[in-house]
PDB file of C-alpha atoms in Angstrom:
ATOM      1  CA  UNK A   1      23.676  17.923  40.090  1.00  0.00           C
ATOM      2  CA  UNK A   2      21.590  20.086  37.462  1.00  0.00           C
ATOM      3  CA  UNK A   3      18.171  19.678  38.093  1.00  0.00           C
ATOM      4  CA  UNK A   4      16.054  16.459  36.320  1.00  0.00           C
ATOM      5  CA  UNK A   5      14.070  17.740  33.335  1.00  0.00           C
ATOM      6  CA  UNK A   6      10.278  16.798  33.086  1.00  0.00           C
ATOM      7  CA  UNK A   7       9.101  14.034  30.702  1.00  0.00           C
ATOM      8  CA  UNK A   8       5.743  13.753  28.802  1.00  0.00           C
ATOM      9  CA  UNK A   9       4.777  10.481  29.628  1.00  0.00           C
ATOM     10  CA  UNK A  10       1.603   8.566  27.431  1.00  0.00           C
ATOM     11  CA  UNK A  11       0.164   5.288  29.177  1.00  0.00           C
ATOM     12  CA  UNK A  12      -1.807   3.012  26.798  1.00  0.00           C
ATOM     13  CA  UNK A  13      -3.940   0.855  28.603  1.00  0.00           C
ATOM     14  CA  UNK A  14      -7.205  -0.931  27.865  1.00  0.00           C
ATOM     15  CA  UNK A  15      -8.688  -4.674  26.629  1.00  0.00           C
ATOM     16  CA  UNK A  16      -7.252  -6.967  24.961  1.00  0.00           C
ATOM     17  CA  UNK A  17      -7.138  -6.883  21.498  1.00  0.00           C
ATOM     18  CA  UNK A  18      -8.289  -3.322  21.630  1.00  0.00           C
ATOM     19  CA  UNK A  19      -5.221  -2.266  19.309  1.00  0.00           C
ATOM     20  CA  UNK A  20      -2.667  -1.416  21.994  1.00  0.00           C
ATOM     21  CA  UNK A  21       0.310  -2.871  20.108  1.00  0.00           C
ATOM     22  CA  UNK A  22      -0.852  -0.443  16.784  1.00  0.00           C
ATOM     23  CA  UNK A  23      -1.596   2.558  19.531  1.00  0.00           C
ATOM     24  CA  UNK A  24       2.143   1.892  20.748  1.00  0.00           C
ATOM     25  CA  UNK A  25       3.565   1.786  17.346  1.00  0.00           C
ATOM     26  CA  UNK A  26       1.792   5.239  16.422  1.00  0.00           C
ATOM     27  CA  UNK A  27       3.885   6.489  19.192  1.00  0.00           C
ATOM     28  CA  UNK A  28       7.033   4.994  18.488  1.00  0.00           C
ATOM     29  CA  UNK A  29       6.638   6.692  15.095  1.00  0.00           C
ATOM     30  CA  UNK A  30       5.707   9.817  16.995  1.00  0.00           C
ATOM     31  CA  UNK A  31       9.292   9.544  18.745  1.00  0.00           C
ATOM     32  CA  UNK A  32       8.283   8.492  21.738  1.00  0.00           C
ATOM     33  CA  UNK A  33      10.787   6.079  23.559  1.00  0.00           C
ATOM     34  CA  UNK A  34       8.340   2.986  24.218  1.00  0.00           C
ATOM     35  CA  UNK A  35       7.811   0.078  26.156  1.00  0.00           C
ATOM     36  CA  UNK A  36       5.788  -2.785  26.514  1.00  0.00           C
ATOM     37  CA  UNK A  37       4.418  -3.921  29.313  1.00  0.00           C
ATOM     38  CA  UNK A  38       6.930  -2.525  32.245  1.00  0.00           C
ATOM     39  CA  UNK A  39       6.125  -3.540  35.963  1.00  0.00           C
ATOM     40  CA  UNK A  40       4.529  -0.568  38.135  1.00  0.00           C
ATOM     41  CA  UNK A  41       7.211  -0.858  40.400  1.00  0.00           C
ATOM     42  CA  UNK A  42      10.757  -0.008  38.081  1.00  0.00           C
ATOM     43  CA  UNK A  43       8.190   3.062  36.561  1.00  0.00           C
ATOM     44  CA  UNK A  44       9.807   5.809  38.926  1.00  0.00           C
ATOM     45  CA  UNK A  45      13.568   3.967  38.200  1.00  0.00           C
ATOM     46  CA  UNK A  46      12.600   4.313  34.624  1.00  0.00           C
ATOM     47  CA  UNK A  47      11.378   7.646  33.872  1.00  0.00           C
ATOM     48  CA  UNK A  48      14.177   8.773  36.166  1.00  0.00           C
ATOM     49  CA  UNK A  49      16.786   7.104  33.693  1.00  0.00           C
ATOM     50  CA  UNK A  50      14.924   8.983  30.870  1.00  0.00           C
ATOM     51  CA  UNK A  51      14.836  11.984  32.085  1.00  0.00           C
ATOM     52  CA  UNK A  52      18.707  11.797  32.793  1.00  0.00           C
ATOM     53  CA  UNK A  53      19.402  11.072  29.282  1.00  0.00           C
ATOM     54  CA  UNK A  54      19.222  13.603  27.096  1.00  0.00           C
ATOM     55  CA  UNK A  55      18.211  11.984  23.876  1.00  0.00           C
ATOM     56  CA  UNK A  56      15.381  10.330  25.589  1.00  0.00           C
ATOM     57  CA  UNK A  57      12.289  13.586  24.943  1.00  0.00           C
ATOM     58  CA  UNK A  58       9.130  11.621  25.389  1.00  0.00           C
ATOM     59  CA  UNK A  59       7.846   8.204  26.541  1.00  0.00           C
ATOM     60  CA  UNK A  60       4.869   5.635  25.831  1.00  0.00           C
ATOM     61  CA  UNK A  61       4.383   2.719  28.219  1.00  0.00           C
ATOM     62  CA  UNK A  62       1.895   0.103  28.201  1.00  0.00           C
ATOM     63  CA  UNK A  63      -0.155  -0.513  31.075  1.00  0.00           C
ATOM     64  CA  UNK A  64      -2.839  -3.655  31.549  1.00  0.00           C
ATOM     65  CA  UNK A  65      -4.128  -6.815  32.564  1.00  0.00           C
ATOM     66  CA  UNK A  66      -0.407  -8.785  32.304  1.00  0.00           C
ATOM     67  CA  UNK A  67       0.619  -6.338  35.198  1.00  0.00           C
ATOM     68  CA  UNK A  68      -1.303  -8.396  37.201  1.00  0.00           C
ATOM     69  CA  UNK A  69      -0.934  -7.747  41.235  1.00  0.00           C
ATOM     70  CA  UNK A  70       1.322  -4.881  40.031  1.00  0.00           C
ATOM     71  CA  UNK A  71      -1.929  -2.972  39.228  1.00  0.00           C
ATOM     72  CA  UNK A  72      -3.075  -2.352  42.555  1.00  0.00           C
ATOM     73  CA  UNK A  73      -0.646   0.382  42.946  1.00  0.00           C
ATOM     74  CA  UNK A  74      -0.936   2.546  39.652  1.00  0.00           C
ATOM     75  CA  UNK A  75      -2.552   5.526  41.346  1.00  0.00           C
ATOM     76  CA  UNK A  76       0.293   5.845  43.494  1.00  0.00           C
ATOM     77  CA  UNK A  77       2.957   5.120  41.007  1.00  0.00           C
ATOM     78  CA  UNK A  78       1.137   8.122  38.479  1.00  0.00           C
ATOM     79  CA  UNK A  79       0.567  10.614  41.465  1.00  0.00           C
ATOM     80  CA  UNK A  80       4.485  10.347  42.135  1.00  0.00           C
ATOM     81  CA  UNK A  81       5.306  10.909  38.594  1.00  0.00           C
ATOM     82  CA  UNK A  82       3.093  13.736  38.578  1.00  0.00           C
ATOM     83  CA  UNK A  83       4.199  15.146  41.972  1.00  0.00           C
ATOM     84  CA  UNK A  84       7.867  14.937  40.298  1.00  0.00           C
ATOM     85  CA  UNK A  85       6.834  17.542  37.549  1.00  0.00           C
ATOM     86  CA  UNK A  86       6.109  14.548  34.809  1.00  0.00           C
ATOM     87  CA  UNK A  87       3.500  15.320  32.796  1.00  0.00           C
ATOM     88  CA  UNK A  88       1.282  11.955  32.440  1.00  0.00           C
ATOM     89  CA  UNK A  89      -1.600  11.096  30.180  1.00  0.00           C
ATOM     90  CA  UNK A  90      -3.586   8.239  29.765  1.00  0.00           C
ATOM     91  CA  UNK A  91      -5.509   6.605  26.677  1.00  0.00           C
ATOM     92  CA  UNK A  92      -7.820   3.798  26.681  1.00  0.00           C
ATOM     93  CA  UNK A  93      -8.801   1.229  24.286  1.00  0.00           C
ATOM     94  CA  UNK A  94     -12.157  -0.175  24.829  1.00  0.00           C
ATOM     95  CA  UNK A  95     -13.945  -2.071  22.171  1.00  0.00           C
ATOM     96  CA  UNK A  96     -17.264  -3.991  22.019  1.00  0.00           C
ATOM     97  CA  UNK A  97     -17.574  -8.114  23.268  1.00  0.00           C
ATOM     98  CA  UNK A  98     -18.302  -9.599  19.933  1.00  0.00           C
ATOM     99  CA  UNK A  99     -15.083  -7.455  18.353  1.00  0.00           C
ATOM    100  CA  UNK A 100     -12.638  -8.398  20.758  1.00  0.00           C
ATOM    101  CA  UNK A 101     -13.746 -12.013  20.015  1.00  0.00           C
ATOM    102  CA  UNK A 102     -13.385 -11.988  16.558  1.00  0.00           C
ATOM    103  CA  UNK A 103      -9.990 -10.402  16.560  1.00  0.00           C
ATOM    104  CA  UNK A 104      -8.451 -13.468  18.887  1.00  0.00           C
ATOM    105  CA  UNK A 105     -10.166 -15.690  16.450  1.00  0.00           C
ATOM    106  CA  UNK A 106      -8.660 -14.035  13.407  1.00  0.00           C
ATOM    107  CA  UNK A 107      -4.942 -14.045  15.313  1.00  0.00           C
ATOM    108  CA  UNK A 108      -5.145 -16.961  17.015  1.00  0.00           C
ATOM    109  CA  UNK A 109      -3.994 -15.677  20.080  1.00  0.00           C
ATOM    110  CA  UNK A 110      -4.699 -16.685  23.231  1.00  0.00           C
ATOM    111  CA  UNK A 111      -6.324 -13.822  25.895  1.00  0.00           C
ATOM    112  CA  UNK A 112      -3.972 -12.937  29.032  1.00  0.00           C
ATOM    113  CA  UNK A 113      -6.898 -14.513  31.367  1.00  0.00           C
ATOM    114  CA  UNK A 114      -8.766 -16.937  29.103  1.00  0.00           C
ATOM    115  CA  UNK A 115      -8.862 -20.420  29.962  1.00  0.00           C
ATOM    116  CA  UNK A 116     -12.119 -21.765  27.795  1.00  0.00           C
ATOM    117  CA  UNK A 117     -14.788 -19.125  28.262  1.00  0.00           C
ATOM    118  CA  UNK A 118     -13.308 -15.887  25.829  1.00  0.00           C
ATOM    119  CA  UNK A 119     -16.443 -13.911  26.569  1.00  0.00           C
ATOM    120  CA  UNK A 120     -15.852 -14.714  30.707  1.00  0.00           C
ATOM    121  CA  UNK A 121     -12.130 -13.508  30.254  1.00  0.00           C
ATOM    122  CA  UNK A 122     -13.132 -10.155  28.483  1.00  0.00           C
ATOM    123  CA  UNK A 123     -15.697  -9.835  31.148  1.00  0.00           C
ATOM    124  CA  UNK A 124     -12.962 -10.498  34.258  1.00  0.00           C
ATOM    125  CA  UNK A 125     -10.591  -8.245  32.326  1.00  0.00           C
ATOM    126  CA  UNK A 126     -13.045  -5.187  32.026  1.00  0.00           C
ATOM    127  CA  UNK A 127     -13.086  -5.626  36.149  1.00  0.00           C
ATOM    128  CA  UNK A 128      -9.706  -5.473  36.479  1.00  0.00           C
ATOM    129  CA  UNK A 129      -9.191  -2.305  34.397  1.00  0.00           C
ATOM    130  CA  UNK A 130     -12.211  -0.467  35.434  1.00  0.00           C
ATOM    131  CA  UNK A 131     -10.063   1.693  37.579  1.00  0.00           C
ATOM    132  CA  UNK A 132      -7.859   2.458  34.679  1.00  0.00           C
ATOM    133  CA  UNK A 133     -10.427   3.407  32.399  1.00  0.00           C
ATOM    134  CA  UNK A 134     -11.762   5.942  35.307  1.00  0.00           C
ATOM    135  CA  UNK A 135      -8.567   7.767  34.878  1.00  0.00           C
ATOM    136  CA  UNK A 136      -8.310   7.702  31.268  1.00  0.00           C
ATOM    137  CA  UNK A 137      -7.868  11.097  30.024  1.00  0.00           C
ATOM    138  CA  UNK A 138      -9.283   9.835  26.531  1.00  0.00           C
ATOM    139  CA  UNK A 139     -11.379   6.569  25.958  1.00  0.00           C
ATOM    140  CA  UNK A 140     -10.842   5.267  22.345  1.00  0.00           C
ATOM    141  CA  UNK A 141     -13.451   2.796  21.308  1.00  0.00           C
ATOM    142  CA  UNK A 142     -11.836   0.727  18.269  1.00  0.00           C
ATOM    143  CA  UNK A 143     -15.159  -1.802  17.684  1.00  0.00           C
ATOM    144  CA  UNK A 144     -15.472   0.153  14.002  1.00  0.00           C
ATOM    145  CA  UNK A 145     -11.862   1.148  13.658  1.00  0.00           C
ATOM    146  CA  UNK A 146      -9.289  -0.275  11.252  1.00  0.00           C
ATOM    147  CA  UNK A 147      -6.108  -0.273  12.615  1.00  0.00           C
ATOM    148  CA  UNK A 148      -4.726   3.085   9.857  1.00  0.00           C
ATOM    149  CA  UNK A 149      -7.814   4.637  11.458  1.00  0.00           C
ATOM    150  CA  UNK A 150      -6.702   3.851  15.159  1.00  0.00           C
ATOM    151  CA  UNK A 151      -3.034   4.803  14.143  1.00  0.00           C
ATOM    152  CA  UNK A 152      -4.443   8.707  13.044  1.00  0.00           C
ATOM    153  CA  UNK A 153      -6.833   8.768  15.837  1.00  0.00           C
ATOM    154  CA  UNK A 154      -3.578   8.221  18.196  1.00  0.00           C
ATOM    155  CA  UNK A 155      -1.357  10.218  16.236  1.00  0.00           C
ATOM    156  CA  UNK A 156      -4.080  13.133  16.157  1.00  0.00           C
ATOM    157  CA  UNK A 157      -4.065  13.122  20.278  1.00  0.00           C
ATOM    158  CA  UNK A 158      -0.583  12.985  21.074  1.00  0.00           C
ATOM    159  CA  UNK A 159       1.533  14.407  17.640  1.00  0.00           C
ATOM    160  CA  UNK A 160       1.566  18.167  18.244  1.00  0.00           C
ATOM    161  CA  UNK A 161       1.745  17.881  22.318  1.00  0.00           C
ATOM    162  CA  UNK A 162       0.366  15.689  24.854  1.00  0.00           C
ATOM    163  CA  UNK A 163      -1.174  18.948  26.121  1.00  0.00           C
ATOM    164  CA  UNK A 164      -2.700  19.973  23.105  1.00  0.00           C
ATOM    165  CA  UNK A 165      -6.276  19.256  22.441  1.00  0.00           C
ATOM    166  CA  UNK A 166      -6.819  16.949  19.042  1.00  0.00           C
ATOM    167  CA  UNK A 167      -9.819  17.155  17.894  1.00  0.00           C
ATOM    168  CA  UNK A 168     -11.986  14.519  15.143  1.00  0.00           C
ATOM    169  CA  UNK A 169     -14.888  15.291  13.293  1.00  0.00           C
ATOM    170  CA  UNK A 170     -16.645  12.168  12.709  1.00  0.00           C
ATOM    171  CA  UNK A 171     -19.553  11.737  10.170  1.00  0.00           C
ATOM    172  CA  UNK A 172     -21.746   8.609  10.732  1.00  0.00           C
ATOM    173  CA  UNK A 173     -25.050   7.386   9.790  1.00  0.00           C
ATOM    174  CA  UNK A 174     -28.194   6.712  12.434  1.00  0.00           C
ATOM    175  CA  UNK A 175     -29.420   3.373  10.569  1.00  0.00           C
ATOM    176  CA  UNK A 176     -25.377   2.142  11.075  1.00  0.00           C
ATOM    177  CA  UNK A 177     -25.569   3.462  15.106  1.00  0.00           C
ATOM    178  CA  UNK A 178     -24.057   5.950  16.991  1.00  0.00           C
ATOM    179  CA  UNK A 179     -20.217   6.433  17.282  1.00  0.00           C
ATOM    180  CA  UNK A 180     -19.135   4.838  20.637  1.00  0.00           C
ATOM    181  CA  UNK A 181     -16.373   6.954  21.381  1.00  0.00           C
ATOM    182  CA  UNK A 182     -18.173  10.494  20.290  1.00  0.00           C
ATOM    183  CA  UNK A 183     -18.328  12.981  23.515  1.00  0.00           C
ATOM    184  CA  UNK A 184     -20.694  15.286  21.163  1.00  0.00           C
ATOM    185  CA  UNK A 185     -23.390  14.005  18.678  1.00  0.00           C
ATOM    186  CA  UNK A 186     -24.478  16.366  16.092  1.00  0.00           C
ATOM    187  CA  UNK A 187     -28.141  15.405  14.692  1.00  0.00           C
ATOM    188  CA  UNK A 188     -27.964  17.276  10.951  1.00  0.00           C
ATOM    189  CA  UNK A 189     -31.079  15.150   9.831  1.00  0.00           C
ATOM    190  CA  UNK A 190     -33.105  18.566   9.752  1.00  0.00           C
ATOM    191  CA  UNK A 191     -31.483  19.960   7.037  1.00  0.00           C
ATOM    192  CA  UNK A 192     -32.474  19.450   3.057  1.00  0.00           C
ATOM    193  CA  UNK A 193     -31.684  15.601   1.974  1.00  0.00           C
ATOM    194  CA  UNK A 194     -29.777  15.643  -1.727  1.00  0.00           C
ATOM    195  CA  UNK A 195     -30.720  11.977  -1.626  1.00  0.00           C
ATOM    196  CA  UNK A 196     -34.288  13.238  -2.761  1.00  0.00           C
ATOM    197  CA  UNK A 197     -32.582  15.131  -5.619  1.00  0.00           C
ATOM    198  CA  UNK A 198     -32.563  12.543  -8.457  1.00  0.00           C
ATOM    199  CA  UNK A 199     -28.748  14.199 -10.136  1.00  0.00           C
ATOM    200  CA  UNK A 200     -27.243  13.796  -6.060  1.00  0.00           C
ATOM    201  CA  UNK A 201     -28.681  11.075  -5.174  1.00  0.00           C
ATOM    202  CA  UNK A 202     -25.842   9.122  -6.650  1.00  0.00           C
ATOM    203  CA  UNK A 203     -23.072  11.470  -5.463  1.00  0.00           C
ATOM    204  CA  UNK A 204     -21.957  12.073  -1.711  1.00  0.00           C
ATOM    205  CA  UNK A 205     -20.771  15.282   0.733  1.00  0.00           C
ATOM    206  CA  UNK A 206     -17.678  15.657  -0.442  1.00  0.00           C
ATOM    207  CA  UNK A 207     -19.310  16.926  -4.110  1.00  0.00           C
ATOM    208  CA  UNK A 208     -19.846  20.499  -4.447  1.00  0.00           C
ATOM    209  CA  UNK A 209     -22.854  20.257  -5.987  1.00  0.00           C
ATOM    210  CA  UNK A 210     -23.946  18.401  -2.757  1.00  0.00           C
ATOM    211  CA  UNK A 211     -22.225  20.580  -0.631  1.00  0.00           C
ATOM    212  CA  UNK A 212     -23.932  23.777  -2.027  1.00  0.00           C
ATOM    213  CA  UNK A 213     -27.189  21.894  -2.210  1.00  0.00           C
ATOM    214  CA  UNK A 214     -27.052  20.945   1.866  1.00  0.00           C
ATOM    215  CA  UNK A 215     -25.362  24.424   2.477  1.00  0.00           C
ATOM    216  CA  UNK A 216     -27.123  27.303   0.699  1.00  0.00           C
ATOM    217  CA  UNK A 217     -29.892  27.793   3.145  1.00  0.00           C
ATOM    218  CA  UNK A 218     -30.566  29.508   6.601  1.00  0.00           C
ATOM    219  CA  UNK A 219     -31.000  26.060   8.432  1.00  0.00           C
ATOM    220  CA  UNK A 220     -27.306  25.573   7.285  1.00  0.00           C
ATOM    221  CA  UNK A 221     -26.150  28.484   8.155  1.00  0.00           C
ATOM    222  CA  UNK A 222     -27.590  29.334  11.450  1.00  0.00           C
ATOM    223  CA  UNK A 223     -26.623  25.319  12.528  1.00  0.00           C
ATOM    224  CA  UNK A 224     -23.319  25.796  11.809  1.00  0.00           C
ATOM    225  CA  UNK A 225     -22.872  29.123  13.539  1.00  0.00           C
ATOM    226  CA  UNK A 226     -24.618  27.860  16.495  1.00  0.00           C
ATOM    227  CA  UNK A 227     -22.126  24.980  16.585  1.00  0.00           C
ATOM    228  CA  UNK A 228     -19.301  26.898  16.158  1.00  0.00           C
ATOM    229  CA  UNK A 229     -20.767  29.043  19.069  1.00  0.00           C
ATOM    230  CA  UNK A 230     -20.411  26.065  21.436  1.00  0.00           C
ATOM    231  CA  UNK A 231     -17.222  24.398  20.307  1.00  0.00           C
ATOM    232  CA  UNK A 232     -16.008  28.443  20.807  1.00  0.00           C
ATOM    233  CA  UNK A 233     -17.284  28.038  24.340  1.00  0.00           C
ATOM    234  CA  UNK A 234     -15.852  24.063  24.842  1.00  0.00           C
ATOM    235  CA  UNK A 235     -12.775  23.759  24.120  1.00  0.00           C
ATOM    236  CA  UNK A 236     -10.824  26.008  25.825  1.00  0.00           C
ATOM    237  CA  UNK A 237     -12.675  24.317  28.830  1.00  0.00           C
ATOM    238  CA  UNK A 238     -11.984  20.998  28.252  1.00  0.00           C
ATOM    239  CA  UNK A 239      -8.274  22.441  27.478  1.00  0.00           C
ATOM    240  CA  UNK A 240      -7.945  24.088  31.029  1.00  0.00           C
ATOM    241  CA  UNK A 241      -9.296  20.165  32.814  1.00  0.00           C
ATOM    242  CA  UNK A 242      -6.607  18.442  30.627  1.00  0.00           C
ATOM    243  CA  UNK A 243      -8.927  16.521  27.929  1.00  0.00           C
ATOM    244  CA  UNK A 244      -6.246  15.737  25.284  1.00  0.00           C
ATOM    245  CA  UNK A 245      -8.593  13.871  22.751  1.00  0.00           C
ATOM    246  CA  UNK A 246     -12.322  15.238  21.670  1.00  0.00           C
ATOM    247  CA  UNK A 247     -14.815  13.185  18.925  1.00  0.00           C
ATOM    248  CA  UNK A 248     -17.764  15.495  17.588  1.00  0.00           C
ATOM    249  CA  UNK A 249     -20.296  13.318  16.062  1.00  0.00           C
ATOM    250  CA  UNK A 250     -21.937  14.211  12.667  1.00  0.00           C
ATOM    251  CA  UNK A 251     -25.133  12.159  12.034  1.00  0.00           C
ATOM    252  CA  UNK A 252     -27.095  12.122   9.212  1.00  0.00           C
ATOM    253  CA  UNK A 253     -29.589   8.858   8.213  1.00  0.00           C
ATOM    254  CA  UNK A 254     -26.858   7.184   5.824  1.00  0.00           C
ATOM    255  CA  UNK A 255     -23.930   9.295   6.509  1.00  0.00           C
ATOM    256  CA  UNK A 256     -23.610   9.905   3.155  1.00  0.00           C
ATOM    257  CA  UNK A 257     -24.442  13.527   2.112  1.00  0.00           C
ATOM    258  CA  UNK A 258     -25.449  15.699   5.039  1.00  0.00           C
ATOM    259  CA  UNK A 259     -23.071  14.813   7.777  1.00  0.00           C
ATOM    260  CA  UNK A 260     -20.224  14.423   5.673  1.00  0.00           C
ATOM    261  CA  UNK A 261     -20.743  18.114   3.910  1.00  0.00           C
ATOM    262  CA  UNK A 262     -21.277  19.940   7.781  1.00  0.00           C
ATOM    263  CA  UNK A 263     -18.211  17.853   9.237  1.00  0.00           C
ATOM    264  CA  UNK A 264     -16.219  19.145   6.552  1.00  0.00           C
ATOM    265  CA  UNK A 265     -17.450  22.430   6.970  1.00  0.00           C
ATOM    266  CA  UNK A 266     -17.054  22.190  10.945  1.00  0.00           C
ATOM    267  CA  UNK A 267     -13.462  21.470  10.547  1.00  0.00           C
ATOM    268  CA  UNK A 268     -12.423  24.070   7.745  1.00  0.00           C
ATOM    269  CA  UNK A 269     -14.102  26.612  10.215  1.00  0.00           C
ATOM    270  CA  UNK A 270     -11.812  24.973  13.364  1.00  0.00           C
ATOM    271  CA  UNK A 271      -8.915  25.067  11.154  1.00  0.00           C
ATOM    272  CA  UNK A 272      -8.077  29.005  11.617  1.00  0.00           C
ATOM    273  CA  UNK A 273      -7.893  27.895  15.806  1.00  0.00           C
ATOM    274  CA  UNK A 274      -7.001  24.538  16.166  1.00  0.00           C
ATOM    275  CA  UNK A 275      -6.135  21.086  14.271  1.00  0.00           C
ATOM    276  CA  UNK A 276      -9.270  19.231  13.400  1.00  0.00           C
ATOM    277  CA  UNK A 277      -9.484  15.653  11.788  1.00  0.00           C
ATOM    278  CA  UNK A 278     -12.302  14.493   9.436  1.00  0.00           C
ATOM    279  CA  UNK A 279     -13.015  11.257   9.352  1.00  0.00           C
ATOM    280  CA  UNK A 280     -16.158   9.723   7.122  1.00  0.00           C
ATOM    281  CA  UNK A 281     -17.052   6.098   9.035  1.00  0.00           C
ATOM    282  CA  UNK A 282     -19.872   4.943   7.159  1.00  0.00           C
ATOM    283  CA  UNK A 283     -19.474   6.606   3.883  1.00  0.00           C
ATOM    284  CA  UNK A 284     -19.399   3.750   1.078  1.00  0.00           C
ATOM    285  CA  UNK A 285     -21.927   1.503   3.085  1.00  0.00           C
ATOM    286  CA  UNK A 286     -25.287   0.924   1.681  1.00  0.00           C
TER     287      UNK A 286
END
């Protein structure tokens, strides 16, 4: 007998109603073999049976609340996958309270643990998943995520390898709050505001005329050398301890001009090194 080839292995886990199902479809579109909702204890007979077929190259598997008792045991169950030369990630999906409400009202579905109470449910089910989230390798907060956005954020992690680091650059206004699932916020409020230039005012960061406004000074300059300093210094860290999934945060006050033009500019600088994402959360909202 040949010896049993390694499988990638993704676990989605987290809240329901946190997009799982649309995380699991961004997989399955990925090529990964998935499944919904297995047991804990037929994992090891499972990824075994993958990894003897050959067409079988990567899997996705859900993991939560509906596993019940079953969950007690999912440290073990990962450590032996990963002690059989399987290499295992995990993503979360958290998302606020008053979200996760909404979305079972909009569905109509009923929560795994609700009986009355919705907000008690969400509560018990954070509990029971708190050790899961500890051992996330990337926490994906979906409160102000669509479910295309959710989709690319997954895709971005996991498309190229479920080693490689994906990284988003993520431009958001201070009077909307900060992003929930950034691990680095970026404060650009210090450099010169087009919205006090009548002809930009109008017009946002991805404009050149806005661009070389917010750009074609020192500030700029020595920010954005200083930032690409650190991420030099970063991400080859957070590479070497696994982290598959990084958000930078790009703040301005409306998230309109500022933060969109030095996210852009982050990422076309990344770009030479690694993949970086752009995405513009509050641009549009007044």
């Amino acid at each position: 007998m040949g010896v049993m080839k390694s499988v990638p292995i993704v676990i989605v886990s987290g809240l329901s109603g946190a997009g799982k199902s649309t995380a699991l479809h961004a997989l399955e579109d990925l090529g990964f073999f998935c499944v919904d909702n297995l047991p804990l204890p037929l994992l090891d007979r499972f990824v075994d049976l993958c990894a003897a077929a050959g067409e079988v190259e990567r899997v996705a598997l859900v993991v939560d609340a509906r596993g019940g008792e079953f969950l007690q045991g999912f440290r073990e169950a990962f450590r032996r996958l990963r002690d059989a030369g399987h290499d295992l990630r995990m993503v979360f999906l958290d998302a606020r309270d008053e979200a996760l409400v909404r979305r079972f009202s909009e569905t109509r579905r009923r929560h795994p643990l609700a009986d009355e109470d919705l907000f008690a449910a969400i509560e018990r089910e954070r509990g029971f998943l708190r050790g899961l989230r500890e051992e996330a390798d990337a926490v994906i907060d979906t409160t102000t995520l669509t479910p295309h956005d959710l989709k690319r954020a997954v895709q971005d992690a996991f498309g190229r390898s479920v080693r490689g680091l994906a990284i988003a650059i993520v431009s958001f206004g201070y009077k909307f709050g900060l992003p929930a699932d950034a691990d680095l916020v970026l404060d650009v409020r210090l450099l010169r505001n087009p919205y006090f230039a009548e002809e930009l005012r109008a017009l946002d960061g991805r404009d050149e005329r806005v661009r070389a406004h917010v750009l074609e000074s020192d500030d700029a300059e020595g920010l954005l050398e200083r930032t690409q300093a650190l991420l030099d210094y970063l991400l080859p860290r957070y590479e070497r301890e696994g982290k598959v999934y990084l958000t930078v945060g790009i703040g301005c006050t409306g998230g309109r001009h500022r933060s969109v033009v030095v996210a852009e500019e982050i990422a076309r600088r990344l770009t030479p090194r690694c993949q970086a994402r752009v995405r513009h959360r509050d641009l549009g909202r007044e």
